[in-house]
Amino acid sequence: FECVSTPGRCRHYCCNSSLCAAIAKQSTNFISLFCDVQSESAHPGVKVPVCLPVQDCQLLGDACGLTRTCAIVDSSAGIKSCVETGPAQVGQSCEASHCAANLSCLGSPGKRTCEQLCDPTKVGACPTGQACKQPWTVLKQDNAGICQ
């Protein structure tokens, strides 16, 4: 366990979301959990991977507030949650820092990068040469896609 964020909260260490899902199943309150990097309370410059509760949201929506964004946190299970925005831009690694607003950290652990979310109904939603694709059900449910 590690004390993370401000105010400090005790959270279980993780390496991937499957561990967090297993921990959630053992919990008596049945809260869904996902694995994310957070700053230690005692050392804000040090980031550690911990299980966080899922805060369901709408992709490309604004319900997460000014310093958070809605992102896909587990594409295989169709889970999305509000997460802190960070400095990482499209194509940059998001293993140790969060992506900017309207981006999602996607890929296999150790190789995850920020990907641009888009609205498939809007012309020009993606950079030239890319299309707004919906490879997962979670994207279709929110009428969102990923520029590829």
XYZ file of N, CA and C in Angstrom, residues 39-135:
291
model
N 0.859 10.549 -7.435
C 1.979 11.097 -6.663
C 1.879 10.631 -5.217
N 3.039 10.283 -4.645
C 3.070 9.958 -3.216
C 2.743 11.215 -2.419
N 2.044 11.060 -1.315
C 1.713 12.214 -0.476
C 2.966 12.840 0.128
N 3.885 12.022 0.605
C 5.089 12.527 1.265
C 6.118 13.074 0.275
N 6.102 12.564 -0.953
C 7.072 12.964 -1.985
C 6.330 13.177 -3.300
N 5.705 14.350 -3.502
C 4.869 14.591 -4.683
C 5.557 14.369 -6.033
N 6.875 14.429 -6.087
C 7.591 14.201 -7.338
C 7.736 12.733 -7.688
N 7.412 11.849 -6.734
C 7.527 10.404 -6.955
C 6.148 9.843 -7.292
N 6.053 9.159 -8.437
C 4.773 8.584 -8.856
C 4.826 7.073 -8.720
N 3.707 6.509 -8.264
C 3.605 5.070 -8.070
C 2.288 4.569 -8.670
N 2.275 3.310 -9.152
C 1.024 2.747 -9.680
C 0.170 2.182 -8.542
N -1.073 2.653 -8.462
C -1.982 2.196 -7.408
C -3.392 1.981 -7.993
N -4.196 1.207 -7.278
C -5.582 0.977 -7.667
C -6.437 2.156 -7.217
N -7.212 2.696 -8.149
C -8.106 3.820 -7.858
C -9.543 3.428 -8.183
N -10.513 3.999 -7.473
C -11.911 3.705 -7.792
C -12.317 4.336 -9.125
N -13.102 3.598 -9.898
C -13.617 4.092 -11.170
C -14.672 5.161 -10.906
N -14.558 6.274 -11.609
C -15.568 7.331 -11.576
C -16.126 7.418 -12.984
N -17.231 6.704 -13.230
C -17.781 6.599 -14.576
C -18.058 7.985 -15.157
N -17.864 8.117 -16.461
C -18.005 9.406 -17.127
C -18.312 9.204 -18.601
N -18.536 10.283 -19.313
C -18.812 10.282 -20.744
C -17.566 10.761 -21.483
N -17.041 9.929 -22.413
C -15.895 10.350 -23.210
C -16.233 11.628 -23.963
N -15.290 12.530 -24.059
C -15.423 13.840 -24.696
C -16.413 14.744 -23.971
N -16.814 14.362 -22.752
C -17.710 15.184 -21.949
C -16.924 16.092 -21.021
N -17.640 16.886 -20.220
C -16.964 17.816 -19.309
C -17.336 17.598 -17.848
N -17.900 16.439 -17.515
C -18.352 16.174 -16.154
C -17.214 15.913 -15.164
N -15.995 15.746 -15.649
C -14.877 15.433 -14.753
C -14.247 16.675 -14.122
N -14.600 17.863 -14.579
C -14.045 19.090 -14.007
C -12.888 19.646 -14.819
N -12.299 20.716 -14.309
C -11.253 21.431 -15.038
C -9.900 20.730 -15.061
N -9.567 19.977 -14.017
C -8.240 19.363 -13.936
C -8.269 17.865 -14.217
N -9.420 17.364 -14.656
C -9.564 15.939 -14.940
C -10.245 15.759 -16.296
N -10.083 14.587 -16.880
C -10.709 14.277 -18.159
C -11.234 12.851 -18.123
N -12.201 12.545 -18.966
C -12.737 11.193 -19.068
C -11.870 10.413 -20.041
N -11.369 9.263 -19.613
C -10.471 8.461 -20.439
C -10.825 6.981 -20.324
N -10.440 6.220 -21.322
C -10.585 4.766 -21.278
C -9.474 4.259 -20.364
N -9.828 3.561 -19.308
C -8.815 3.053 -18.386
C -8.596 1.552 -18.539
N -9.522 0.869 -19.241
C -9.359 -0.552 -19.549
C -10.207 -0.850 -20.782
N -9.577 -0.850 -21.960
C -10.328 -1.046 -23.204
C -10.889 -2.457 -23.315
N -10.195 -3.453 -22.765
C -10.673 -4.832 -22.877
C -11.946 -5.060 -22.062
N -12.106 -4.320 -20.960
C -13.303 -4.466 -20.122
C -14.306 -3.338 -20.362
N -13.976 -2.389 -21.232
C -14.887 -1.291 -21.526
C -15.079 -0.338 -20.371
N -14.001 -0.078 -19.616
C -14.097 0.791 -18.438
C -13.490 2.151 -18.744
N -14.222 3.189 -18.395
C -13.727 4.561 -18.513
C -13.915 5.239 -17.167
N -13.080 6.230 -16.907
C -13.119 6.906 -15.615
C -12.541 8.307 -15.750
N -12.911 9.167 -14.820
C -12.266 10.471 -14.713
C -10.843 10.250 -14.212
N -9.874 10.877 -14.879
C -8.471 10.809 -14.467
C -7.886 12.213 -14.513
N -6.812 12.423 -13.787
C -6.142 13.719 -13.795
C -5.569 13.986 -15.186
N -5.626 15.240 -15.635
C -4.952 15.587 -16.882
C -3.475 15.777 -16.582
N -2.656 15.588 -17.596
C -1.222 15.723 -17.407
C -0.580 16.362 -18.617
N 0.745 16.309 -18.694
C 1.471 16.979 -19.773
C 1.659 16.140 -21.035
N 1.446 14.834 -20.976
C 1.744 13.966 -22.120
C 0.792 14.239 -23.284
N 1.373 14.350 -24.478
C 0.627 14.660 -25.699
C 0.506 13.412 -26.578
N -0.219 13.533 -27.677
C -0.446 12.416 -28.599
C 0.882 11.758 -28.978
N 0.930 10.433 -28.854
C 2.115 9.656 -29.209
C 3.161 9.550 -28.123
N 3.041 10.351 -27.057
C 4.016 10.300 -25.971
C 3.644 9.219 -24.957
N 4.636 8.732 -24.256
C 4.411 7.711 -23.231
C 3.545 8.256 -22.097
N 2.657 7.402 -21.603
C 1.816 7.784 -20.462
C 1.993 6.783 -19.333
N 3.132 6.128 -19.299
C 3.417 5.158 -18.240
C 3.651 5.854 -16.898
N 4.288 7.028 -16.917
C 4.625 7.703 -15.663
C 3.947 9.058 -15.515
N 3.246 9.527 -16.551
C 2.529 10.788 -16.438
C 1.220 10.679 -17.208
N 0.265 11.488 -16.820
C -1.053 11.454 -17.447
C -1.073 12.200 -18.776
N -2.049 11.843 -19.592
C -2.261 12.502 -20.882
C -3.010 13.817 -20.684
N -2.907 14.685 -21.667
C -3.647 15.943 -21.666
C -5.138 15.658 -21.868
N -5.965 16.690 -21.777
C -7.419 16.555 -21.903
C -7.818 15.947 -23.243
N -8.874 15.123 -23.222
C -9.440 14.440 -24.391
C -8.469 13.478 -25.071
N -7.492 12.995 -24.313
C -6.603 11.938 -24.772
C -6.791 10.749 -23.841
N -6.509 9.545 -24.320
C -6.568 8.351 -23.483
C -5.237 7.626 -23.561
N -4.824 7.057 -22.470
C -3.588 6.290 -22.375
C -3.923 4.851 -22.781
N -3.449 4.448 -23.974
C -3.812 3.140 -24.519
C -2.583 2.348 -24.940
N -2.752 1.025 -24.992
C -1.680 0.132 -25.406
C -1.398 -0.888 -24.333
N -0.422 -1.731 -24.584
C -0.063 -2.758 -23.608
C 0.842 -2.157 -22.542
N 0.759 -2.671 -21.294
C 1.596 -2.135 -20.213
C 3.073 -2.096 -20.615
N 3.700 -0.979 -20.337
C 5.097 -0.763 -20.689
C 5.266 -0.063 -22.026
N 4.193 -0.046 -22.844
C 4.261 0.568 -24.174
C 3.069 1.489 -24.412
N 2.411 1.940 -23.356
C 1.206 2.765 -23.516
C 1.578 4.190 -23.941
N 0.752 4.735 -24.858
C 0.940 6.104 -25.327
C -0.405 6.833 -25.331
N -0.348 8.158 -25.394
C -1.558 8.976 -25.444
C -2.138 8.938 -26.850
N -3.440 8.697 -26.934
C -4.147 8.659 -28.207
C -5.259 9.702 -28.175
N -5.480 10.371 -29.308
C -6.480 11.428 -29.424
C -7.886 10.845 -29.527
N -8.790 11.276 -28.633
C -10.200 10.918 -28.748
C -10.844 11.871 -29.758
N -11.892 11.407 -30.438
C -12.542 12.236 -31.446
C -14.031 11.919 -31.519
N -14.769 12.823 -32.138
C -16.200 12.652 -32.377
C -16.359 12.195 -33.827
N -16.822 10.951 -34.058
C -16.906 10.428 -35.422
C -17.938 11.141 -36.303
N -18.803 11.949 -35.721
C -19.810 12.670 -36.501
C -19.306 14.020 -36.996
N -18.130 14.446 -36.528
C -17.591 15.754 -36.923
C -16.538 15.608 -38.014
N -16.714 16.342 -39.084
C -15.742 16.363 -40.170
C -14.479 17.069 -39.667
N -13.328 16.501 -39.972
C -12.067 17.122 -39.564
C -11.739 16.940 -38.095
N -12.326 15.921 -37.453
C -12.079 15.683 -36.024
C -10.656 15.195 -35.762
N -10.005 14.673 -36.800
C -8.649 14.130 -36.656
C -7.692 14.861 -37.592
N -6.399 14.786 -37.301
C -5.403 15.393 -38.197
C -5.485 14.792 -39.605
N -5.019 15.515 -40.590
C -5.012 15.060 -41.974
C -4.339 13.695 -42.089
N -4.992 12.802 -42.814
C -4.449 11.459 -43.015
C -4.938 10.448 -41.992
N -5.664 10.891 -40.970
C -6.193 9.980 -39.957
C -7.713 10.007 -39.996
N -8.306 8.923 -39.492
C -9.761 8.825 -39.412
C -10.162 8.552 -37.974
N -11.392 8.912 -37.641
C -11.931 8.673 -36.294
C -12.511 7.261 -36.270
N -11.802 6.327 -35.640
C -12.194 4.908 -35.630
C -12.737 4.512 -34.263
N -13.618 3.501 -34.278
C -14.250 3.013 -33.049
C -13.978 1.514 -32.871
N -12.750 1.144 -32.463
C -12.419 -0.279 -32.362
C -13.021 -1.002 -31.149
